[in-house]
């Protein structure tokens, strides 16, 4: 019996060693460049030692500070625009025209197949009108970023809606007198909160890392400012790059944490009290025929 177990134990040991080795090598592949960036951004090249001056410039440098504010504003506007566009659309498609689900999916995933440079060239007339209507402000970049994040946000929201019975929830709410706005805001949205957070986090990470749109349209966002600062102060540029990577990583870790809580919490069971039909109530004793 022990002889039969020994090969199994040896196989499990080898498999465990292989898993640990792969995990360590993968971790080193990601961690070593980050540590190198931290080392470069804090090193004093003339006299040796360490300094945090490059990190202090992240908030002291006017160009970088304004670029961070612009990117955060664009992240907020993009998330709001994405949710306002996708949530009602996906709910409406599932409830009213499910046959258009594939068409909506194709349209949302289409930006994945088109390079950003081609999108900018194709939207030249659109960007000209946006510049005319909103002026020389980077805020209207949010319209383009909504298109950019559509494939990723669609997948997150579609998975959230697929996990619940939208039709039953909507019919129960409508039978109790709720309007469509109430159905979406007070019935559907609370049940896909995890999907909303996932789509928002992914959108924020994409906007903070976007360079092509802002660079071609001559707006100073975080990534454009990092590229400009790399020509004047390499340490500050590396510090800003490392900070943006860490922020994106924290967002993805938060996304994993929220998704894990959703899976461990189980599904949502929705119940509704059916209204009493009018005109069919049992007669009271005083109304019964004698």
Short mmCIF file of C-alpha atoms in Angstrom, two decimals:
data_model
loop_
_atom_site.label_atom_id
_atom_site.label_comp_id
_atom_site.label_asym_id
_atom_site.label_seq_id
_atom_site.Cartn_x
_atom_site.Cartn_y
_atom_site.Cartn_z
CA UNK A 1 0.00 0.00 0.00
CA UNK A 2 2.81 2.36 0.90
CA UNK A 3 4.59 1.42 -2.30
CA UNK A 4 1.49 2.47 -4.26
CA UNK A 5 1.26 5.78 -2.47
CA UNK A 6 4.92 6.66 -2.90
CA UNK A 7 4.75 7.36 -6.67
CA UNK A 8 1.61 9.47 -6.15
CA UNK A 9 3.28 11.45 -3.38
CA UNK A 10 6.36 11.95 -5.54
CA UNK A 11 4.20 13.10 -8.46
CA UNK A 12 2.34 15.57 -6.25
CA UNK A 13 5.64 16.87 -4.90
CA UNK A 14 7.04 17.39 -8.40
CA UNK A 15 3.84 19.14 -9.46
CA UNK A 16 3.97 21.41 -6.42
CA UNK A 17 7.62 22.26 -7.06
CA UNK A 18 6.79 23.02 -10.70
CA UNK A 19 3.93 25.31 -9.68
CA UNK A 20 6.07 27.17 -7.17
CA UNK A 21 8.87 27.56 -9.71
CA UNK A 22 6.52 28.93 -12.36
CA UNK A 23 4.96 31.29 -9.81
CA UNK A 24 8.36 32.58 -8.66
CA UNK A 25 9.62 33.09 -12.22
CA UNK A 26 6.41 34.85 -13.25
CA UNK A 27 6.54 37.07 -10.17
CA UNK A 28 10.18 37.91 -10.85
CA UNK A 29 9.31 38.73 -14.47
CA UNK A 30 6.90 41.42 -13.26
CA UNK A 31 8.53 42.54 -10.01
CA UNK A 32 12.17 42.94 -11.11
CA UNK A 33 11.40 45.69 -13.70
CA UNK A 34 9.29 47.54 -11.13
CA UNK A 35 12.10 47.36 -8.56
CA UNK A 36 14.52 48.59 -11.22
CA UNK A 37 12.24 51.56 -11.92
CA UNK A 38 12.06 52.32 -8.19
CA UNK A 39 15.85 52.06 -7.91
CA UNK A 40 16.42 54.39 -10.86
CA UNK A 41 13.88 56.98 -9.71
CA UNK A 42 15.39 57.24 -6.20
CA UNK A 43 19.11 57.02 -7.03
CA UNK A 44 21.55 59.93 -6.65
CA UNK A 45 23.96 59.52 -9.55
CA UNK A 46 26.57 62.08 -8.50
CA UNK A 47 27.23 61.36 -4.84
CA UNK A 48 25.41 58.08 -4.27
CA UNK A 49 22.59 57.44 -1.83
CA UNK A 50 18.86 57.82 -2.25
CA UNK A 51 16.50 60.73 -2.76
CA UNK A 52 12.78 61.19 -3.17
CA UNK A 53 13.01 64.39 -5.19
CA UNK A 54 11.70 62.74 -8.36
CA UNK A 55 8.63 61.51 -6.50
CA UNK A 56 8.10 64.92 -4.91
CA UNK A 57 7.99 66.43 -8.40
CA UNK A 58 4.89 64.37 -9.18
CA UNK A 59 2.85 66.93 -7.25
CA UNK A 60 5.23 69.90 -7.53
CA UNK A 61 5.68 69.91 -11.32
CA UNK A 62 2.83 72.01 -12.82
CA UNK A 63 2.79 70.08 -16.11
CA UNK A 64 2.57 66.69 -14.45
CA UNK A 65 0.13 67.86 -11.78
CA UNK A 66 -2.24 69.31 -14.36
CA UNK A 67 -1.90 66.19 -16.50
CA UNK A 68 -2.84 63.97 -13.55
CA UNK A 69 -5.90 66.12 -12.88
CA UNK A 70 -6.89 65.96 -16.54
CA UNK A 71 -6.57 62.17 -16.64
CA UNK A 72 -8.62 61.77 -13.47
CA UNK A 73 -11.34 64.04 -14.87
CA UNK A 74 -11.37 62.09 -18.12
CA UNK A 75 -11.61 58.84 -16.15
CA UNK A 76 -14.66 60.13 -14.30
CA UNK A 77 -16.37 61.41 -17.45
CA UNK A 78 -15.59 58.20 -19.32
CA UNK A 79 -17.03 56.00 -16.58
CA UNK A 80 -20.21 58.09 -16.40
CA UNK A 81 -20.63 58.13 -20.18
CA UNK A 82 -19.96 54.40 -20.47
CA UNK A 83 -22.50 53.48 -17.79
CA UNK A 84 -25.17 55.84 -19.14
CA UNK A 85 -24.72 54.40 -22.62
CA UNK A 86 -24.32 50.69 -21.92
CA UNK A 87 -26.52 49.86 -18.92
CA UNK A 88 -29.89 51.04 -20.36
CA UNK A 89 -28.97 49.67 -23.79
CA UNK A 90 -28.08 46.19 -22.56
CA UNK A 91 -31.13 46.01 -20.30
CA UNK A 92 -33.40 47.14 -23.14
CA UNK A 93 -31.88 44.60 -25.54
CA UNK A 94 -32.34 41.74 -23.06
CA UNK A 95 -35.94 42.67 -22.29
CA UNK A 96 -37.30 43.89 -25.61
CA UNK A 97 -35.14 42.82 -28.56
CA UNK A 98 -32.93 39.86 -27.56
CA UNK A 99 -32.40 39.08 -31.23
CA UNK A 100 -30.24 42.22 -31.46
CA UNK A 101 -27.86 40.92 -28.78
CA UNK A 102 -25.31 39.68 -31.32
CA UNK A 103 -25.45 42.95 -33.23
CA UNK A 104 -24.83 45.00 -30.09
CA UNK A 105 -22.00 42.67 -29.12
CA UNK A 106 -20.40 43.07 -32.55
CA UNK A 107 -20.63 46.87 -32.39
CA UNK A 108 -19.18 46.99 -28.88
CA UNK A 109 -16.27 44.68 -29.73
CA UNK A 110 -15.50 46.43 -33.02
CA UNK A 111 -12.99 48.93 -31.51
CA UNK A 112 -10.74 45.97 -30.66
CA UNK A 113 -10.18 45.32 -34.36
CA UNK A 114 -9.44 48.93 -35.32
CA UNK A 115 -6.08 50.53 -34.38
CA UNK A 116 -6.36 53.79 -32.38
CA UNK A 117 -4.61 55.71 -35.15
CA UNK A 118 -7.24 54.59 -37.66
CA UNK A 119 -10.01 55.55 -35.22
CA UNK A 120 -8.60 59.06 -34.89
CA UNK A 121 -8.31 59.47 -38.66
CA UNK A 122 -11.82 58.12 -39.17
CA UNK A 123 -13.26 60.47 -36.55
CA UNK A 124 -11.57 63.60 -37.90
CA UNK A 125 -14.88 65.30 -38.69
CA UNK A 126 -16.30 64.25 -35.32
CA UNK A 127 -13.32 65.65 -33.42
CA UNK A 128 -13.58 68.89 -35.41
CA UNK A 129 -17.21 69.30 -34.34
CA UNK A 130 -16.39 68.41 -30.74
CA UNK A 131 -13.63 71.02 -30.71
CA UNK A 132 -16.03 73.57 -32.18
CA UNK A 133 -18.80 72.82 -29.65
CA UNK A 134 -16.73 72.39 -26.47
CA UNK A 135 -13.69 74.52 -27.28
CA UNK A 136 -10.02 73.71 -26.74
CA UNK A 137 -10.55 71.55 -23.69
CA UNK A 138 -9.52 67.92 -23.17
CA UNK A 139 -12.87 67.09 -21.60
CA UNK A 140 -14.42 66.05 -24.90
CA UNK A 141 -11.80 63.31 -25.18
CA UNK A 142 -14.16 61.37 -22.91
CA UNK A 143 -16.45 60.76 -25.92
CA UNK A 144 -13.59 59.01 -27.72
CA UNK A 145 -12.53 57.14 -24.61
CA UNK A 146 -16.05 55.75 -24.23
CA UNK A 147 -15.58 54.14 -27.64
CA UNK A 148 -12.17 52.85 -26.56
CA UNK A 149 -13.45 51.14 -23.39
CA UNK A 150 -16.62 49.70 -24.95
CA UNK A 151 -15.25 46.16 -25.58
CA UNK A 152 -14.01 45.68 -22.02
CA UNK A 153 -16.93 47.36 -20.27
CA UNK A 154 -19.42 45.44 -22.41
CA UNK A 155 -17.96 42.09 -21.38
CA UNK A 156 -18.12 42.97 -17.67
CA UNK A 157 -21.70 44.29 -17.82
CA UNK A 158 -22.94 41.49 -20.06
CA UNK A 159 -21.57 38.89 -17.64
CA UNK A 160 -23.30 40.64 -14.75
CA UNK A 161 -26.65 40.74 -16.55
CA UNK A 162 -26.30 37.11 -17.60
CA UNK A 163 -25.91 36.10 -13.95
CA UNK A 164 -29.40 37.35 -13.01
CA UNK A 165 -32.88 36.80 -14.41
CA UNK A 166 -33.48 40.30 -15.75
CA UNK A 167 -36.81 39.39 -17.34
CA UNK A 168 -38.33 38.02 -14.13
CA UNK A 169 -37.09 40.95 -12.05
CA UNK A 170 -38.42 43.48 -14.56
CA UNK A 171 -41.81 41.78 -14.87
CA UNK A 172 -42.18 41.57 -11.09
CA UNK A 173 -41.35 45.25 -10.69
CA UNK A 174 -43.65 46.27 -13.54
CA UNK A 175 -46.52 44.24 -12.08
CA UNK A 176 -46.15 46.26 -8.88
CA UNK A 177 -46.43 49.53 -10.80
CA UNK A 178 -42.76 50.45 -11.25
CA UNK A 179 -41.75 52.48 -14.29
CA UNK A 180 -38.86 51.55 -16.54
CA UNK A 181 -36.56 54.09 -14.88
CA UNK A 182 -37.34 52.52 -11.48
CA UNK A 183 -36.77 49.05 -12.91
CA UNK A 184 -33.29 49.96 -14.11
CA UNK A 185 -32.15 52.09 -11.17
CA UNK A 186 -33.73 50.29 -8.21
CA UNK A 187 -34.04 46.70 -9.44
CA UNK A 188 -31.40 45.90 -12.06
CA UNK A 189 -28.51 48.13 -10.96
CA UNK A 190 -28.32 46.84 -7.34
CA UNK A 191 -28.10 43.27 -8.68
CA UNK A 192 -25.20 44.04 -11.05
CA UNK A 193 -23.22 46.24 -8.68
CA UNK A 194 -20.14 44.03 -9.02
CA UNK A 195 -20.30 44.23 -12.81
CA UNK A 196 -20.60 48.02 -12.62
CA UNK A 197 -17.53 48.23 -10.38
CA UNK A 198 -15.60 45.90 -12.70
CA UNK A 199 -16.45 47.92 -15.80
CA UNK A 200 -15.58 51.17 -14.01
CA UNK A 201 -12.20 49.92 -12.77
CA UNK A 202 -11.24 48.60 -16.19
CA UNK A 203 -12.27 51.88 -17.82
CA UNK A 204 -10.24 53.94 -15.34
CA UNK A 205 -7.15 51.79 -15.90
CA UNK A 206 -7.48 52.15 -19.68
CA UNK A 207 -7.96 55.92 -19.56
CA UNK A 208 -4.98 56.42 -17.24
CA UNK A 209 -2.78 54.44 -19.63
CA UNK A 210 -4.07 55.89 -22.92
CA UNK A 211 -1.51 57.80 -25.01
CA UNK A 212 -2.38 57.70 -28.72
CA UNK A 213 -5.62 59.68 -28.73
CA UNK A 214 -4.33 62.45 -26.47
CA UNK A 215 -0.98 62.72 -28.25
CA UNK A 216 -2.46 62.95 -31.75
CA UNK A 217 -5.02 65.52 -30.61
CA UNK A 218 -2.38 67.59 -28.74
CA UNK A 219 -3.75 67.25 -25.21
CA UNK A 220 -1.57 66.82 -22.13
CA UNK A 221 -2.80 63.77 -20.26
CA UNK A 222 -0.76 61.68 -17.83
CA UNK A 223 0.93 59.49 -20.43
CA UNK A 224 1.67 62.44 -22.73
CA UNK A 225 3.22 64.36 -19.83
CA UNK A 226 5.34 61.34 -18.92
CA UNK A 227 6.61 61.13 -22.50
CA UNK A 228 7.44 64.85 -22.50
CA UNK A 229 9.17 64.71 -19.12
CA UNK A 230 11.31 61.77 -20.22
CA UNK A 231 13.23 64.20 -22.45
CA UNK A 232 13.92 66.65 -19.62
CA UNK A 233 13.96 64.62 -16.39
CA UNK A 234 14.21 60.87 -16.83
CA UNK A 235 13.92 60.12 -13.12
CA UNK A 236 10.66 62.03 -12.78
CA UNK A 237 9.30 60.31 -15.87
CA UNK A 238 10.15 56.87 -14.51
CA UNK A 239 8.62 57.75 -11.12
CA UNK A 240 5.40 58.86 -12.81
CA UNK A 241 5.33 55.69 -14.92
CA UNK A 242 5.80 53.51 -11.85
CA UNK A 243 3.07 55.40 -10.00
CA UNK A 244 0.60 54.93 -12.86
CA UNK A 245 1.44 51.21 -13.06
CA UNK A 246 0.88 50.80 -9.33
CA UNK A 247 -2.45 52.64 -9.48
CA UNK A 248 -3.62 50.41 -12.35
CA UNK A 249 -2.44 47.32 -10.45
CA UNK A 250 -4.34 48.42 -7.33
CA UNK A 251 -7.48 48.88 -9.41
CA UNK A 252 -7.14 45.37 -10.84
CA UNK A 253 -6.49 43.92 -7.38
CA UNK A 254 -9.59 45.70 -6.13
CA UNK A 255 -11.50 44.27 -9.09
CA UNK A 256 -10.35 40.75 -8.18
CA UNK A 257 -11.33 41.32 -4.55
CA UNK A 258 -14.81 42.53 -5.48
CA UNK A 259 -15.30 39.63 -7.90
CA UNK A 260 -14.17 37.16 -5.25
CA UNK A 261 -16.65 38.55 -2.74
CA UNK A 262 -19.40 38.27 -5.35
CA UNK A 263 -18.63 34.60 -6.00
CA UNK A 264 -18.44 33.73 -2.31
CA UNK A 265 -21.65 35.63 -1.54
CA UNK A 266 -23.75 33.56 -3.91
CA UNK A 267 -26.55 34.69 -6.14
CA UNK A 268 -29.24 37.20 -5.41
CA UNK A 269 -32.73 35.85 -4.87
CA UNK A 270 -35.41 38.35 -5.73
CA UNK A 271 -38.97 37.91 -4.55
CA UNK A 272 -42.02 39.94 -5.28
CA UNK A 273 -45.50 39.93 -3.82
CA UNK A 274 -48.08 39.46 -6.54
CA UNK A 275 -50.86 42.04 -6.51
CA UNK A 276 -54.33 40.87 -5.57
CA UNK A 277 -56.51 40.69 -8.70
CA UNK A 278 -59.39 43.11 -8.62
CA UNK A 279 -62.93 41.90 -9.11
CA UNK A 280 -62.27 38.35 -7.92
CA UNK A 281 -62.08 38.80 -4.16
CA UNK A 282 -64.13 36.48 -2.00
CA UNK A 283 -67.39 38.06 -0.78
CA UNK A 284 -67.60 39.18 2.80
CA UNK A 285 -70.14 37.50 5.10
CA UNK A 286 -72.47 40.47 4.77
CA UNK A 287 -72.38 40.16 0.98
CA UNK A 288 -73.07 36.43 0.83
CA UNK A 289 -76.55 35.52 -0.46
CA UNK A 290 -78.94 34.21 2.09
#
